[in-house]
Coordinates of C-alpha atoms and ligand atoms in Angstrom, one line a residue:
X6 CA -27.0 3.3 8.3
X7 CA -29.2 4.9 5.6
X8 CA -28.1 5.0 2.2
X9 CA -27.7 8.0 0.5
X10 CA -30.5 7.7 -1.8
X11 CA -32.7 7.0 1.3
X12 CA -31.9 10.5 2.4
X13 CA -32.4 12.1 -0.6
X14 CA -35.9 14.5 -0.2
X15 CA -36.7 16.2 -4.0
X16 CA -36.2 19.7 -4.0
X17 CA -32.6 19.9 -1.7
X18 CA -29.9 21.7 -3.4
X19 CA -26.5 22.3 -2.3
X20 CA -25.3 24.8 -4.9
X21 CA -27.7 27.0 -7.2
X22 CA -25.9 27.5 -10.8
X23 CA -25.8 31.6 -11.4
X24 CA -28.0 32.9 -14.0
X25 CA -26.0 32.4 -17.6
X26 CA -25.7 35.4 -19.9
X27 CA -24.8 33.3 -22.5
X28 CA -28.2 32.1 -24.7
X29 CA -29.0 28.6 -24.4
X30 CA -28.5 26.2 -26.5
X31 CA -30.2 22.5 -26.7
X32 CA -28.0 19.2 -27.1
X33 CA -28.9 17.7 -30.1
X34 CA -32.1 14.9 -29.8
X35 CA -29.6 12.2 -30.1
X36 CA -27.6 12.9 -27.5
X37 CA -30.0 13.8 -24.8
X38 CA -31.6 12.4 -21.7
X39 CA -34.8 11.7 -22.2
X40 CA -35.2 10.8 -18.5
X41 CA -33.6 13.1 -15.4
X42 CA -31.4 11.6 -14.3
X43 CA -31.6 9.9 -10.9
X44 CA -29.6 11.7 -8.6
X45 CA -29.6 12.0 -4.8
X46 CA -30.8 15.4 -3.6
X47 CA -29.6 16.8 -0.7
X48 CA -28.8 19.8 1.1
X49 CA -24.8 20.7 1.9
X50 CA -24.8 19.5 5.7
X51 CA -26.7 16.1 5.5
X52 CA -24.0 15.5 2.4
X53 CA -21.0 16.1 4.8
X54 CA -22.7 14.4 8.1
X55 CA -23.5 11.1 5.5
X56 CA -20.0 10.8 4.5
X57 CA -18.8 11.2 7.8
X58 CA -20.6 8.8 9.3
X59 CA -19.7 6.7 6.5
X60 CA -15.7 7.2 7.2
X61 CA -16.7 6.4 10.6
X62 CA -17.6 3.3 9.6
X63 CA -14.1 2.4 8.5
X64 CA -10.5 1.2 9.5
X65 CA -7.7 3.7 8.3
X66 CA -4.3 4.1 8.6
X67 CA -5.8 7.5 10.6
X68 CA -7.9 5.4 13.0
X69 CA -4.7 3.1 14.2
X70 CA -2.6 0.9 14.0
X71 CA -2.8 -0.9 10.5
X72 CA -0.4 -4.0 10.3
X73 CA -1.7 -5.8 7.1
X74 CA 1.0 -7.7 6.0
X75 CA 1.9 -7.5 2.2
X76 CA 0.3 -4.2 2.0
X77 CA 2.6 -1.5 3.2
X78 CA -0.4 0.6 4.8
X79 CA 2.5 3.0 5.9
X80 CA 1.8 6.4 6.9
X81 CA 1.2 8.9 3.7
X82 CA 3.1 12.3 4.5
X83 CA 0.4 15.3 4.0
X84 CA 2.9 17.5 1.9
X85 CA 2.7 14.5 -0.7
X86 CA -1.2 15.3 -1.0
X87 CA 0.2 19.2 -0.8
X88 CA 1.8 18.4 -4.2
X89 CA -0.2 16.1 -5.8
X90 CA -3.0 19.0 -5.3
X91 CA -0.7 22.1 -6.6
X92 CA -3.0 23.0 -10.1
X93 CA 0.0 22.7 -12.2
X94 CA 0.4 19.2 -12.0
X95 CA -3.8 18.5 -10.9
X96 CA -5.2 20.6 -13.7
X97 CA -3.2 19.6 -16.4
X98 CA -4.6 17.6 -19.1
X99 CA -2.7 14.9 -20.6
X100 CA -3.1 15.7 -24.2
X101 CA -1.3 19.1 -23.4
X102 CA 1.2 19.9 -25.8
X103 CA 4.4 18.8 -24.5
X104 CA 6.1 22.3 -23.9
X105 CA 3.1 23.2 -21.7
X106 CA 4.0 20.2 -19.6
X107 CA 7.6 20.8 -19.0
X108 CA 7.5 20.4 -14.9
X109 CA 5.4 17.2 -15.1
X110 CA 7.6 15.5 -17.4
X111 CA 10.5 16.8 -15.4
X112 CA 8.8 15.3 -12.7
X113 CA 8.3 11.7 -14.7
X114 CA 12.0 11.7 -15.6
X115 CA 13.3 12.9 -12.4
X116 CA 11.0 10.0 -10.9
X117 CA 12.3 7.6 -13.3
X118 CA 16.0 8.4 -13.0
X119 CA 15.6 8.1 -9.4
X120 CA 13.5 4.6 -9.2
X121 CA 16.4 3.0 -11.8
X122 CA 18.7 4.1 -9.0
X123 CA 17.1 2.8 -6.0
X124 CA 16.0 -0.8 -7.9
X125 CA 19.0 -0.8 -10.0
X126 CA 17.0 -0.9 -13.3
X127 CA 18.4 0.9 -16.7
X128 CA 14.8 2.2 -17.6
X129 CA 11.1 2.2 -16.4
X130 CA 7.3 2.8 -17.6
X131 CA 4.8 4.7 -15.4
X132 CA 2.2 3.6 -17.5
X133 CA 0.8 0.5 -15.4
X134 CA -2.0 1.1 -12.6
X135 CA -1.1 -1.2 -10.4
X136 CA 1.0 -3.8 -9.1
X137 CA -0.7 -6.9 -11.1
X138 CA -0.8 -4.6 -14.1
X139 CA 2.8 -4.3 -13.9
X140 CA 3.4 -7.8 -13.5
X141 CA 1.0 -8.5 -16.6
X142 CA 3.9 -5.7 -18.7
X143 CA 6.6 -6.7 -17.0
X144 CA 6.1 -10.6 -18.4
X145 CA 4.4 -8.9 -21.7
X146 CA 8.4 -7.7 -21.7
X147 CA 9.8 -11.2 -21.3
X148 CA 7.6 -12.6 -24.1
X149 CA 8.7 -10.1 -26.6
X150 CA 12.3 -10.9 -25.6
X151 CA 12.3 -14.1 -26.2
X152 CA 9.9 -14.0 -29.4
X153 CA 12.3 -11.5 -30.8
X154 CA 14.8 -13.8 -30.5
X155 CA 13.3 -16.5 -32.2
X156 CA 12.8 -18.8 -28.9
X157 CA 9.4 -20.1 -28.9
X158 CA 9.6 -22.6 -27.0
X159 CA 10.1 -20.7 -23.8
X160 CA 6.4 -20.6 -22.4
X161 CA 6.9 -21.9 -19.2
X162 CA 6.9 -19.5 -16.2
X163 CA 8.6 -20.6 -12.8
X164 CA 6.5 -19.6 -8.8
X165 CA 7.3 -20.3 -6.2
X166 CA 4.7 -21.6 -3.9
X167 CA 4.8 -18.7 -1.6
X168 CA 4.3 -16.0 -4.2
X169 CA 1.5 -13.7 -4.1
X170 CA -1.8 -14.9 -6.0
X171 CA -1.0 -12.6 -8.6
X172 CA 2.1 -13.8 -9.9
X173 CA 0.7 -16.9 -11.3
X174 CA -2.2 -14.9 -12.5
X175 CA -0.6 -12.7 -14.2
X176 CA 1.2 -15.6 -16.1
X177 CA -1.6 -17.1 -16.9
X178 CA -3.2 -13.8 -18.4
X179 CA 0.2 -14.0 -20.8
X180 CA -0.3 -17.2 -21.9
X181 CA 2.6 -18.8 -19.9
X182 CA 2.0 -21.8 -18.0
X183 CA 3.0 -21.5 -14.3
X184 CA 5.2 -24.2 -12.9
X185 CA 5.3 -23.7 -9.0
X186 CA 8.5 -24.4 -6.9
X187 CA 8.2 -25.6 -3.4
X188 CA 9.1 -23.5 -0.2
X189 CA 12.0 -25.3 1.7
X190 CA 12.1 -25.6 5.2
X191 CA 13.4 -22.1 6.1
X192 CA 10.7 -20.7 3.3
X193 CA 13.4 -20.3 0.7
X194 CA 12.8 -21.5 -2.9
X195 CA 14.6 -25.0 -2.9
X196 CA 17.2 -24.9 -5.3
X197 CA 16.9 -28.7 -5.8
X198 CA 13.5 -28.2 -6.9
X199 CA 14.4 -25.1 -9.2
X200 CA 16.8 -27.1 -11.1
X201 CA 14.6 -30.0 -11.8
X202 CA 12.6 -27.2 -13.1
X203 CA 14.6 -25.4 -15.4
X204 CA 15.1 -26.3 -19.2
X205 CA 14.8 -24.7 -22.7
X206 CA 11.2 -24.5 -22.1
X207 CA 11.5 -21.4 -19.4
X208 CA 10.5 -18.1 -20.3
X209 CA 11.7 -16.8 -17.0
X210 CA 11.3 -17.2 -12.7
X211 CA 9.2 -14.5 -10.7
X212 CA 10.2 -13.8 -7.4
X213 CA 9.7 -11.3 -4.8
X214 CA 12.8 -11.0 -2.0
X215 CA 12.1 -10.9 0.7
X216 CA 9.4 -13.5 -0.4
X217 CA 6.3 -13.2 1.2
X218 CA 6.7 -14.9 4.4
X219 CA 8.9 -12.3 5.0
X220 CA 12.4 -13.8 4.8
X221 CA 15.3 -12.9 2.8
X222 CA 16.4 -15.4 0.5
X223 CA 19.8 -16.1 1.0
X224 CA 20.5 -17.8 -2.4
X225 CA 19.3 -15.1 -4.5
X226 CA 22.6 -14.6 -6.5
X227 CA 22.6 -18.5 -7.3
X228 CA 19.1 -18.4 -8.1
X229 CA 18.6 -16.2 -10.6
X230 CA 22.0 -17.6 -12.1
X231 CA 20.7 -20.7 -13.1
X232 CA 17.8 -19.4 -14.7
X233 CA 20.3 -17.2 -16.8
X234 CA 22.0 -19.8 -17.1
X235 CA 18.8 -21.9 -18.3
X236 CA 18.4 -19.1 -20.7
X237 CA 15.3 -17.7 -18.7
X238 CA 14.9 -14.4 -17.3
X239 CA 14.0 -12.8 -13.5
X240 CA 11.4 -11.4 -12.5
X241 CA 11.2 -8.7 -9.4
X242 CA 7.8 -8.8 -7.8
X243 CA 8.9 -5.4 -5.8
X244 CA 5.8 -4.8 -3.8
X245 CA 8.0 -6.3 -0.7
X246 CA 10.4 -3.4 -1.9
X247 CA 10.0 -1.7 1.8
X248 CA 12.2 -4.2 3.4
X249 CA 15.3 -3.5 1.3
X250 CA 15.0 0.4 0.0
X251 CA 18.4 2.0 0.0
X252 CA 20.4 -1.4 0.8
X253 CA 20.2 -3.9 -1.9
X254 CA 18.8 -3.3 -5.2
X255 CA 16.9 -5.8 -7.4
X256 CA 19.0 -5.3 -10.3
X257 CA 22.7 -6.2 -8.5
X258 CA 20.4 -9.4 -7.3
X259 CA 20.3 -10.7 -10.6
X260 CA 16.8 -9.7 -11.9
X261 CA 15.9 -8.3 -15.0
X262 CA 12.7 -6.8 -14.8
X263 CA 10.7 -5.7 -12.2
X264 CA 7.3 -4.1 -11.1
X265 CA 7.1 -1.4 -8.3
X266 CA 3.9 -0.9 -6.2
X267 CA 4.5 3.1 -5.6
X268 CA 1.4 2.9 -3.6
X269 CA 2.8 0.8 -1.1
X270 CA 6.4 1.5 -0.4
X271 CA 6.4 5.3 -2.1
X272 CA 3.3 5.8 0.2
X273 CA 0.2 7.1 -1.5
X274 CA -3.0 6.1 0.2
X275 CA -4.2 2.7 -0.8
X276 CA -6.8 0.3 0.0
X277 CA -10.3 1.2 -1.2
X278 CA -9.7 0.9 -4.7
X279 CA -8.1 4.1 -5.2
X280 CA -5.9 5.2 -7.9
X281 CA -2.1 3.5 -7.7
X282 CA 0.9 3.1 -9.9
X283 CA 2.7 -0.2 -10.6
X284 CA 5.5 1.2 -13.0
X285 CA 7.8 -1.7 -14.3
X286 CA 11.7 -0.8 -14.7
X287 CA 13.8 -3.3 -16.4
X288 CA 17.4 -4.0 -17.8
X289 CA 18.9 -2.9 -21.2
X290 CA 17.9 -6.3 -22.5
X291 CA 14.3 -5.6 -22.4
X292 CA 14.4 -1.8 -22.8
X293 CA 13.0 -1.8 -26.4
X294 CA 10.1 -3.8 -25.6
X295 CA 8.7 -1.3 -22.9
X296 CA 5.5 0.4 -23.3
X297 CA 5.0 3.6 -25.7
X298 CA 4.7 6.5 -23.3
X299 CA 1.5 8.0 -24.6
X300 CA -0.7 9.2 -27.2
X301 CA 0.9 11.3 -29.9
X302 CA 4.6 9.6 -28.8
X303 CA 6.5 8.5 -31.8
X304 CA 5.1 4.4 -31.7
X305 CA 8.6 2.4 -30.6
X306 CA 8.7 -0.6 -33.3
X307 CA 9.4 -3.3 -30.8
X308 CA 7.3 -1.8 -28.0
X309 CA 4.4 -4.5 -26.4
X310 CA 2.1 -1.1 -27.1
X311 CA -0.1 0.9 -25.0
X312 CA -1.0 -0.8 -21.8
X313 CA -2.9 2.3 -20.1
X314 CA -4.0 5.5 -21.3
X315 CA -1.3 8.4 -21.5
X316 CA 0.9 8.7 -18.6
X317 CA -0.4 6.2 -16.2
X318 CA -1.2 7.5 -12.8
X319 CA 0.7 10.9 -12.7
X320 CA -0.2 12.1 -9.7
X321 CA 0.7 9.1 -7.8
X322 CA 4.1 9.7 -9.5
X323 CA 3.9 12.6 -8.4
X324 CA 3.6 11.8 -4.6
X325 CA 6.2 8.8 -4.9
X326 CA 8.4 11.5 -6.1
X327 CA 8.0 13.9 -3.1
X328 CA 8.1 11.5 -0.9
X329 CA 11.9 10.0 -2.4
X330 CA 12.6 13.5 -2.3
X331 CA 11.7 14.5 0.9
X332 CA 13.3 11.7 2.5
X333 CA 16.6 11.5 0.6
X334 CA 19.5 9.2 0.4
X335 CA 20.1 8.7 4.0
X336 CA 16.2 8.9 4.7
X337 CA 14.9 5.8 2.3
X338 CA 17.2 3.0 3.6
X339 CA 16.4 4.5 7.3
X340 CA 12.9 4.1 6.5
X341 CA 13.3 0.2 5.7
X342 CA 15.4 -0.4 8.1
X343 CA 13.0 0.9 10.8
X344 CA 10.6 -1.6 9.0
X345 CA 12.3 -4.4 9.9
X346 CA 13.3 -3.2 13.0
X347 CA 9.4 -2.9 14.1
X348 CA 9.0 -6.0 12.9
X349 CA 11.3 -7.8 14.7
X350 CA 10.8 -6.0 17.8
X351 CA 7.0 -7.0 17.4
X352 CA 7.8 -10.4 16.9
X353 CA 10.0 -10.9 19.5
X354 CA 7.4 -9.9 21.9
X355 CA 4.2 -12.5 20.9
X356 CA 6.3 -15.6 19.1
X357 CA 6.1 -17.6 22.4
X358 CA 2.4 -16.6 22.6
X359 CA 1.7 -17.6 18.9
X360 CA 4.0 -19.9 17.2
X361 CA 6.0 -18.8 14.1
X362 CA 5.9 -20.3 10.5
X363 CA 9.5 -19.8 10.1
X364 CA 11.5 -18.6 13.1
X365 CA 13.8 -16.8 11.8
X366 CA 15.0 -13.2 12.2
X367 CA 12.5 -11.6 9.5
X368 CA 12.5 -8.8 7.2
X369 CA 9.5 -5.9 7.0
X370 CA 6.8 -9.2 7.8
X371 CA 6.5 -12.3 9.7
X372 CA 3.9 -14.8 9.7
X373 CA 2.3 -16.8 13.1
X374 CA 0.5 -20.0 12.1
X375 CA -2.2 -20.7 14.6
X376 CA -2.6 -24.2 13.4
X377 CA -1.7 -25.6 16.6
X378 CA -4.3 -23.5 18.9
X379 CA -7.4 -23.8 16.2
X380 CA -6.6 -27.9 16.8
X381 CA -6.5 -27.4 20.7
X382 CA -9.2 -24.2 21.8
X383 CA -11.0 -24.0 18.5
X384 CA -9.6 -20.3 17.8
X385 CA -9.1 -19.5 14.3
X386 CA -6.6 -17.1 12.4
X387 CA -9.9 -15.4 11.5
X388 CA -11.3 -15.1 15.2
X389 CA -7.9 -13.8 16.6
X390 CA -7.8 -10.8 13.6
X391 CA -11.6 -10.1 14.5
X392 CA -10.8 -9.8 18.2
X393 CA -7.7 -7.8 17.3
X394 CA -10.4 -5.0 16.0
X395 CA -11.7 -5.0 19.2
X396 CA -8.4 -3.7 20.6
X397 CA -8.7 -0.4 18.0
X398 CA -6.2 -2.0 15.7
X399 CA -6.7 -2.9 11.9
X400 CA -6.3 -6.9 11.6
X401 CA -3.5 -8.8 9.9
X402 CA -3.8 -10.6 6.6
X403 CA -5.3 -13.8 7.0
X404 CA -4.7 -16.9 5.5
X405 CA -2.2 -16.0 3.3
X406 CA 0.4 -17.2 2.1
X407 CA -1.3 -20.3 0.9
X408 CA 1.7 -22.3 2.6
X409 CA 1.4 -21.4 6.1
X410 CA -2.0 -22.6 7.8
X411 CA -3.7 -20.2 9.8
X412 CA -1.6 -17.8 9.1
X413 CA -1.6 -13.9 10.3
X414 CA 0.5 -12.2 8.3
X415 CA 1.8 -9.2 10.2
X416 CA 3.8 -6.1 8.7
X417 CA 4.4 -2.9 11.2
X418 CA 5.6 -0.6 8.5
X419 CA 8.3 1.5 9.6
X420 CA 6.3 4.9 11.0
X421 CA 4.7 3.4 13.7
X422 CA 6.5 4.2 17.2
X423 CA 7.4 1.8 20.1
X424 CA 4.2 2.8 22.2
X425 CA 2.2 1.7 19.3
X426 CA 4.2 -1.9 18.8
X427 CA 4.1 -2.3 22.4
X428 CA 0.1 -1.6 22.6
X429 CA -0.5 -4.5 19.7
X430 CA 2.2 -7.3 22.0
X431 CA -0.7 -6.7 24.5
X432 CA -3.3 -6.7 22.4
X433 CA -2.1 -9.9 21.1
X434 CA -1.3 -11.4 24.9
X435 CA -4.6 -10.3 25.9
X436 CA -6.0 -12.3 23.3
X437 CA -4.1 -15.1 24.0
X438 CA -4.9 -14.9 27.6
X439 CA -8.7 -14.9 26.4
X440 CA -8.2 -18.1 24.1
X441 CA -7.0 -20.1 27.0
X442 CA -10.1 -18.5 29.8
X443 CA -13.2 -18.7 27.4
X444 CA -12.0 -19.6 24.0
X445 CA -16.1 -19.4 22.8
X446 CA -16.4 -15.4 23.2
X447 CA -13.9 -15.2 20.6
X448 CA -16.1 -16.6 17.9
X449 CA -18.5 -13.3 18.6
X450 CA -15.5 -10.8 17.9
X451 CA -15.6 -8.2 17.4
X452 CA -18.1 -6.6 19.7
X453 CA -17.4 -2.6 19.0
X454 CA -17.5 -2.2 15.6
X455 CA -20.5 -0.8 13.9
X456 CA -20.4 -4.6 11.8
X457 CA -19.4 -7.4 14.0
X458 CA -19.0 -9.9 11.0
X459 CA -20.7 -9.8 7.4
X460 CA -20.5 -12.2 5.1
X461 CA -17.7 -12.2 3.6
X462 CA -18.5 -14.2 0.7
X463 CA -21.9 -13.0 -0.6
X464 CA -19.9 -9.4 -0.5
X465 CA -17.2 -10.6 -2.6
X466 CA -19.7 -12.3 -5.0
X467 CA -22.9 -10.7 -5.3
X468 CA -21.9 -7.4 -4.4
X469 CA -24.7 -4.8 -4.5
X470 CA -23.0 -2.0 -6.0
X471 CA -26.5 -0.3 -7.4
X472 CA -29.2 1.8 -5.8
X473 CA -32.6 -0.4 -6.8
X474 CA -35.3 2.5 -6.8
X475 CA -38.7 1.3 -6.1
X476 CA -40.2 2.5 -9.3
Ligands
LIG507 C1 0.2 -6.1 -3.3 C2 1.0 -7.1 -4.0 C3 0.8 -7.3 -5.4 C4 -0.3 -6.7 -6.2 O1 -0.3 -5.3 -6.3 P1 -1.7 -4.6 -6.6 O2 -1.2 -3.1 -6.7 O3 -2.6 -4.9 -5.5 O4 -2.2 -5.1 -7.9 C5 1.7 -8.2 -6.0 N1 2.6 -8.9 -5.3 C6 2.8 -8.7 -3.9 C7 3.9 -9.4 -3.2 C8 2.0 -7.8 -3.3 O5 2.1 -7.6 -2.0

């Protein structure tokens, strides 16, 4: 596909500027171009056919069925995009006085009030972008606690094994030191393990229940006991937060503080690198430590400071909120527990044709491991996901968690319908059934899509993210 600067002809306009009646006035010298500026120029219809084409050239959660596990790629209700477009919470600008703003910071507390409730938190800050951002705070919080209290020792953080990659990143980016616990058998943190672990050298345990094979961990209450009990605090990694919505809440689990990926489980579109929100909500404890709100705010004397500029992400607020609204008390728990309905419906119907990691009744995930197969037919995780694509259906996550080889890493989400599950059990069958006739063909998977398979790697790390003109 050409490239939009490869399209461009000089001379193509979409729009003509009217004629000012105001006189015009130049920038001063120092300010201005001396160059035009290179722009693509094009006419209105070859814009819209080149980004069309482009958007053909993706996976959405509009083009099918999109079961990447740890991700959440639910379905994102229109009327939240109605709302998040109205111009009284689009056009505002965030240095607004505050009685100008009175329905969007009616919306931020109304958001807030109703997060604390659902995760069981006594306050929260909207202010982080993202899920690892609101791990980074969220520890940020557990530092300050135990600095304030004069315990400096604590600079050990406890992960387990299973945790998500940015758990012990964000850690690290702290200054912590990451200790990892082991996974027992049944993928639950081993408690044996734990308590070796703990001492006066803890700063705190993160944890995300269910973990991230996709199993509730049992001894959650005795868990984050002893690290109270060590003198450590928990950590909620709450992106796994669609599995429980509405049934059990973080803070009656024991946990102290917590991050929230509202673009996952309070469904605004994701993926792509656009705009999400990882607001962190914690317990009294920590409640003086959180971020100021914004500029112009009255600065909090214990607060870890500004971690983003003004409000955070407001308009994915704003979407999180529509969609709590919209859905209710009796709607959020009913959306989790279809979740892990779907996903124990799907895995019912492929476990005997790919083994599972754990089998176990699961929550909103589960994990295959196609260790055994790549050893007998040469299939990969990664040829099975490719193939998958050739069935219309977004892949799983691969490889991940770390713990689980070959792993496919599959996550329903709770709005997709039992034609849907039952098309992927076939999909996957079919597969199977294609691994055991002519395991080779898989390797050239997949076969319809406009890519079969780039490279991976040079994309991650020489990405060519700028147009090099030829002069
Ligand atoms: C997605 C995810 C994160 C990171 O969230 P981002 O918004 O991508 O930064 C952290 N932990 C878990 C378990 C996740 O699934």
């Amino acid at each position: 596909m050409k490239l939009i600067f490869e399209r461009s002809v000089p001379g193509r306009r979409t729009f003509q500027m009217p004629k000012s009646s105001f006189p015009k006035k130049e920038l001063p010298k120092a300010f201005a171009r001396t160059e035009q500026p290179r722009l693509p120029e094009m006419s209105e219809v070859a814009i819209g056919r080149h980004y069309t084409q482009l958007a053909k050239q993706a996976f959405g959660v509009n083009n099918g069925f999109y079961p990447l596990g740890s991700c959440t790629m639910k379905y994102n209700p229109r009327v939240n995009e109605a709302v998040a477009a109205l111009p009284g919470f689009a056009r505002m600008h965030p240095l607004q006085p505050r009685d100008t703003a009175v329905g969007c910071h009616e919306v931020l507390d109304t958001a807030r009030k109703l997060l604390c409730e659902i995760t069981g938190m006594d306050d929260m800050t909207f202010q982080p972008a993202a899920g690892a951002h609101g791990e980074y705070v969220g520890l940020l919080l557990m530092k300050k606690y135990h600095e304030q209290r004069g315990d400096l020792k604590r600079t050990r953080v406890l992960v387990p094994d299973s945790a998500h990659g940015t758990n012990p990143a964000s850690a690290a980016m702290v200054g912590f030191t990451v200790t990892h616990i082991p996974s027992d058998e049944e993928g639950c943190v081993d408690l044996t393990a734990l308590k070796a672990a703990l001492d006066d050298t803890v700063a705190g345990l993160m944890l995300t229940n269910p973990n991230t094979v996709g199993i509730f961990d049992k001894n959650i209450l005795e868990i984050t006991r002893l690290v109270h009990e060590a003198g450590g605090l928990n950590y909620y990694d709450g992106a796994n937060l669609n599995a429980i919505m509405g049934w059990v809440r973080p803070g009656d689990m024991g946990f102290d503080v917590i991050h929230l990926n509202l673009h996952k489980t309070f469904s605004t579109p994701h993926g792509g690198g656009g705009p999400g929100a990882g607001p962190v909500g914690c317990k009294n404890l920590l409640k003086d430590f959180l971020p100021h709100s914004h500029m112009g705010d009255e600065r909090l004397e214990h607060s870890v400071g500004q971690v983003r500029a003004f409000y955070g992400n407001f308009l994915v607020v704003a979407r999180a909120l529509t969609y709590i609204l919209t859905l209710g008390k009796e709607g959020l728990p009913q959306a989790s527990g279809m979740a892990v309905l779907n996903a124990n419906y799907l895995m019912h119907q492929i476990k005997d044709d790919y083994p599972l990691a754990y089998d176990r009744i699961c929550m909103h995930e589960f994990v295959l491991t196609l260790e055994k197969i790549k050893k007998e037919t040469g299939v990969s995780a990664l040829d099975v996901a490719k193939c998958l694509l050739d069935y219309g259906m977004h892949p799983p996550t691969m490889y991940f968690p770390l713990i689980v080889h070959e792993a496919l890493m599959v996550e329903p989400t709770e709005t997709e319908n039992r034609e849907t599950l039952d098309d992927a059990a076939k999909a996957f069958k079919a597969i199977k059934k294609q691994i055991q006739d002519d395991p080779e063909s898989l390797h050239l998977c997949p076969i319809t899509t406009p890519i079969s398979r780039p490279d991976e790697v040079t994309a991650a790390r020489n990405p060519i993210v700028r147009y090099a003109f030829e002069n």
